[in-house]
PDB file of C-alpha atoms in Angstrom:
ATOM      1  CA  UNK A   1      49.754 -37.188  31.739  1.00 74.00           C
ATOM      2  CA  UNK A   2      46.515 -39.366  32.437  1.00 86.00           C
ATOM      3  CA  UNK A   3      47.455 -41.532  29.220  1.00 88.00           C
ATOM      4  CA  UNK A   4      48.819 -44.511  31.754  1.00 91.00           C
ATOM      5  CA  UNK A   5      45.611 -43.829  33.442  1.00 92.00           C
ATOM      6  CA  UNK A   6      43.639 -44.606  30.227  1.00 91.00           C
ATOM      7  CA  UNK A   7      45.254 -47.227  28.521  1.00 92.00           C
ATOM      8  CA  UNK A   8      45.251 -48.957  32.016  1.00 94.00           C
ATOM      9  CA  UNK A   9      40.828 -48.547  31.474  1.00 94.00           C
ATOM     10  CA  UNK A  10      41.170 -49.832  28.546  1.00 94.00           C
ATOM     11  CA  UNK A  11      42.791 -52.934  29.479  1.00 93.00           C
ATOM     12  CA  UNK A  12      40.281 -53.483  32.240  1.00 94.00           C
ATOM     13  CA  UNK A  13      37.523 -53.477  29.738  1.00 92.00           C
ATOM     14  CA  UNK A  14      35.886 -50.481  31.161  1.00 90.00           C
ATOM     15  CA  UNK A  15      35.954 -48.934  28.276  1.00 90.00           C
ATOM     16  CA  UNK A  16      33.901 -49.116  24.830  1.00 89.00           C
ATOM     17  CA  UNK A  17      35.251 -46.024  22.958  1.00 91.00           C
ATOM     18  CA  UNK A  18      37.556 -42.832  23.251  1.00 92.00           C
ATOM     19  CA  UNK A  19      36.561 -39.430  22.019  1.00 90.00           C
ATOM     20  CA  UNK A  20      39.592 -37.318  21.570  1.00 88.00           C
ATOM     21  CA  UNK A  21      38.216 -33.744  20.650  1.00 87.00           C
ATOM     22  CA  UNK A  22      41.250 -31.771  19.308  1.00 82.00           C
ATOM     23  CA  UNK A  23      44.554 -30.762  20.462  1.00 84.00           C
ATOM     24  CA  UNK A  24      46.882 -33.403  19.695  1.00 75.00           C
ATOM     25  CA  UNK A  25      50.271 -33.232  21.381  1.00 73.00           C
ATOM     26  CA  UNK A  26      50.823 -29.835  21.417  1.00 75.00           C
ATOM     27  CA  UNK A  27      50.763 -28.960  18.598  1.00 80.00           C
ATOM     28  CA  UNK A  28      51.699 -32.340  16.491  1.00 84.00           C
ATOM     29  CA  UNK A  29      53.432 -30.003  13.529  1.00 87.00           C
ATOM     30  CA  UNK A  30      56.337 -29.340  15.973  1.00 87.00           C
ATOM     31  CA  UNK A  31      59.641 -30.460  15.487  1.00 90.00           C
ATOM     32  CA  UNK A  32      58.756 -31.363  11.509  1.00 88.00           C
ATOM     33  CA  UNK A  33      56.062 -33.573  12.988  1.00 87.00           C
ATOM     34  CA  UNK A  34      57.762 -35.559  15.717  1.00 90.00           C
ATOM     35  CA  UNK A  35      55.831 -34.398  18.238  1.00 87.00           C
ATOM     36  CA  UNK A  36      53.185 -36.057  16.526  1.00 86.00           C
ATOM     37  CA  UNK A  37      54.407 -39.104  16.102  1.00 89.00           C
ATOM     38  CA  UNK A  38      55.838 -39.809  19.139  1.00 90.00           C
ATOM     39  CA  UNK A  39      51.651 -38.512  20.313  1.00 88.00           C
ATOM     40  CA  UNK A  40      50.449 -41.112  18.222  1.00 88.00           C
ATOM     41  CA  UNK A  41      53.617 -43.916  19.563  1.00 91.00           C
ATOM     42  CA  UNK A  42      51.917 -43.354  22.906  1.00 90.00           C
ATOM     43  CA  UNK A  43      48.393 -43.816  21.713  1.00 89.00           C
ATOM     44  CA  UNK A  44      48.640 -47.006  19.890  1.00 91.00           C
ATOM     45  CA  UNK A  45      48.302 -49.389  23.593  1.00 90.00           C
ATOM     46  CA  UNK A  46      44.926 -47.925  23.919  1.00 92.00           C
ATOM     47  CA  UNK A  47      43.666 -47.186  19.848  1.00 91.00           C
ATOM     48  CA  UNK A  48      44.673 -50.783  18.841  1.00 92.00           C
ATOM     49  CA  UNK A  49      41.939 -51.813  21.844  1.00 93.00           C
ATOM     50  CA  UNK A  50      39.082 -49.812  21.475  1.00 92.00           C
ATOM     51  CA  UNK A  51      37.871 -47.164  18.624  1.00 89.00           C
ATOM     52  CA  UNK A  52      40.073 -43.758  19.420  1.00 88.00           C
ATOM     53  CA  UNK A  53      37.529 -41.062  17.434  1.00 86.00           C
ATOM     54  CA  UNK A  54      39.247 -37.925  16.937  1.00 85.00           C
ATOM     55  CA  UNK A  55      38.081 -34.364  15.779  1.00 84.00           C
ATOM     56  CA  UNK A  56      40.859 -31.285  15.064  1.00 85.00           C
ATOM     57  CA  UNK A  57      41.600 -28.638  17.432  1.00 86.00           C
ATOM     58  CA  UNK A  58      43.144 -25.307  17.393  1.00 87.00           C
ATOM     59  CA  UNK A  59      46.325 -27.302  17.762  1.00 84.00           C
ATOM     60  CA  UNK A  60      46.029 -28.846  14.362  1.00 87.00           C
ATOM     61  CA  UNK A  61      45.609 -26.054  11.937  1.00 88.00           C
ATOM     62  CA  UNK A  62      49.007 -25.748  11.674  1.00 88.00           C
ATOM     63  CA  UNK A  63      50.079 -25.650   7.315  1.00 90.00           C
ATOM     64  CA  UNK A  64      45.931 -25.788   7.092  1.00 89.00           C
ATOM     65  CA  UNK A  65      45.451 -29.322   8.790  1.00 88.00           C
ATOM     66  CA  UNK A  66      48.264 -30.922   7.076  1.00 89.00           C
ATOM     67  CA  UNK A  67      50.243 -32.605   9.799  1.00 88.00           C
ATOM     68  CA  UNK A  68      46.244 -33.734  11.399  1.00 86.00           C
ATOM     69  CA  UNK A  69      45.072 -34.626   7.898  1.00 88.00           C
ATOM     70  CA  UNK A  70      48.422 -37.131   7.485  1.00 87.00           C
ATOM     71  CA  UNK A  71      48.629 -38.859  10.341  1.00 85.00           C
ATOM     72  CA  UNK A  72      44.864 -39.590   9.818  1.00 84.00           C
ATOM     73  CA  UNK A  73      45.214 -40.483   6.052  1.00 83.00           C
ATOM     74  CA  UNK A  74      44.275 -44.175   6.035  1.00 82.00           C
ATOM     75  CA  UNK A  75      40.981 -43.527   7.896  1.00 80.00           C
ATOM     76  CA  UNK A  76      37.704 -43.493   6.353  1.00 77.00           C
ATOM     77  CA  UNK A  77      36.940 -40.709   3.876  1.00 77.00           C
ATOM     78  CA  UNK A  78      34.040 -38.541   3.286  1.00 71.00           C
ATOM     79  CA  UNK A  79      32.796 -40.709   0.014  1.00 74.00           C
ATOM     80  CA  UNK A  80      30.420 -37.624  -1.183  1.00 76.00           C
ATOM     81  CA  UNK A  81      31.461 -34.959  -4.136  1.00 74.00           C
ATOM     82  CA  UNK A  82      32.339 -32.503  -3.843  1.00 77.00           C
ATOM     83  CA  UNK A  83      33.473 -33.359  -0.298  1.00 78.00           C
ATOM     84  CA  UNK A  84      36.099 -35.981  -1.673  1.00 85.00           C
ATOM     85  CA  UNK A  85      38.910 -34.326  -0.819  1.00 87.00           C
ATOM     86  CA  UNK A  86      40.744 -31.523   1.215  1.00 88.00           C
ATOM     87  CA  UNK A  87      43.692 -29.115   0.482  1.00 90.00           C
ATOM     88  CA  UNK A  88      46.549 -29.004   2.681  1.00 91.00           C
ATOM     89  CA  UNK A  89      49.689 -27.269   2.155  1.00 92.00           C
ATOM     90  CA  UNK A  90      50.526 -30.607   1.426  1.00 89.00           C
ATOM     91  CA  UNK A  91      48.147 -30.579  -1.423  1.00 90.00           C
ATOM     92  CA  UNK A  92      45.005 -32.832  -1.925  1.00 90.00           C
ATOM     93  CA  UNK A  93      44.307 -35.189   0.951  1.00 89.00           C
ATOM     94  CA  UNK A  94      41.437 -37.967   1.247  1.00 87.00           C
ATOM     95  CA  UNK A  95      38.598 -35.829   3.552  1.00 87.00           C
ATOM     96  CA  UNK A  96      38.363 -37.473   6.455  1.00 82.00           C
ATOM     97  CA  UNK A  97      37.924 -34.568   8.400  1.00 83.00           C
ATOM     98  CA  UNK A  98      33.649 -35.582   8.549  1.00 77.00           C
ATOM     99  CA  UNK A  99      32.392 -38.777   9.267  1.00 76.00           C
ATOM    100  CA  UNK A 100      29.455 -40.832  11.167  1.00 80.00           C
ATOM    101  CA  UNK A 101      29.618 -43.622  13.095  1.00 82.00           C
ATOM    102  CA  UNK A 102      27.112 -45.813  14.934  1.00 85.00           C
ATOM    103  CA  UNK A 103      27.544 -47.196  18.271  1.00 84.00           C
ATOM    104  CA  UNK A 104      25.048 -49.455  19.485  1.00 85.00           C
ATOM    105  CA  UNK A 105      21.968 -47.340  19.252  1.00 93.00           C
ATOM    106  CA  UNK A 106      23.841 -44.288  18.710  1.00 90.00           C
ATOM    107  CA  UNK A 107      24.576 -42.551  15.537  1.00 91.00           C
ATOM    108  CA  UNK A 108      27.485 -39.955  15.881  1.00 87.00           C
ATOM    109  CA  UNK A 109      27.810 -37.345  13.060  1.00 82.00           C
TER     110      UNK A 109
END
């Protein structure tokens, strides 16, 4: 795994940001979610440092996102109707699926 590698840049400083683009944990709906949350246990040394942006994978669409859409719940939403909200199979779910950022004179969409 390189996530010793990373959280070990982080720590050094070396690092402003992490862009995670899909494929959590393989696959975090496995084992009722546990693989997922012991994915996002390991994370937390390096996303408690620096911002840890994430965008879904094929790994994710497990039960239509819901297992990616919870564990991402109390990030920011998509504040735009009709874009409001998402359906899981775990029902209605804040979207934060979309969002934009800026980073220094960057703007990430």
């Amino acid at each position: 795994t390189v996530l010793p590698w990373i959280t070990a840049e982080v720590h050094t400083q070396r690092v402003d940001m992490i862009f995670h683009i899909g494929d959590f944990a393989y696959d975090m709906d496995s084992s009722s979610g546990q693989n997922g949350r012991l994915f996002m246990n390991d994370i937390v040394n390096t996303s408690s440092y620096v911002p840890y942006m994430v965008d879904a994978g094929n790994h994710e669409s497990a039960f239509n996102f819901a297992f990616y859409t919870e564990f991402f719940r109390n990030m920011p939403a998509n504040p735009t109707a009709p874009y409001t909200q998402v359906t899981t199979d775990n029902g209605l779910a804040p979207n934060n699926w979309y969002y934009s950022f800026n980073v220094g004179l960057v703007h990430f969409v």
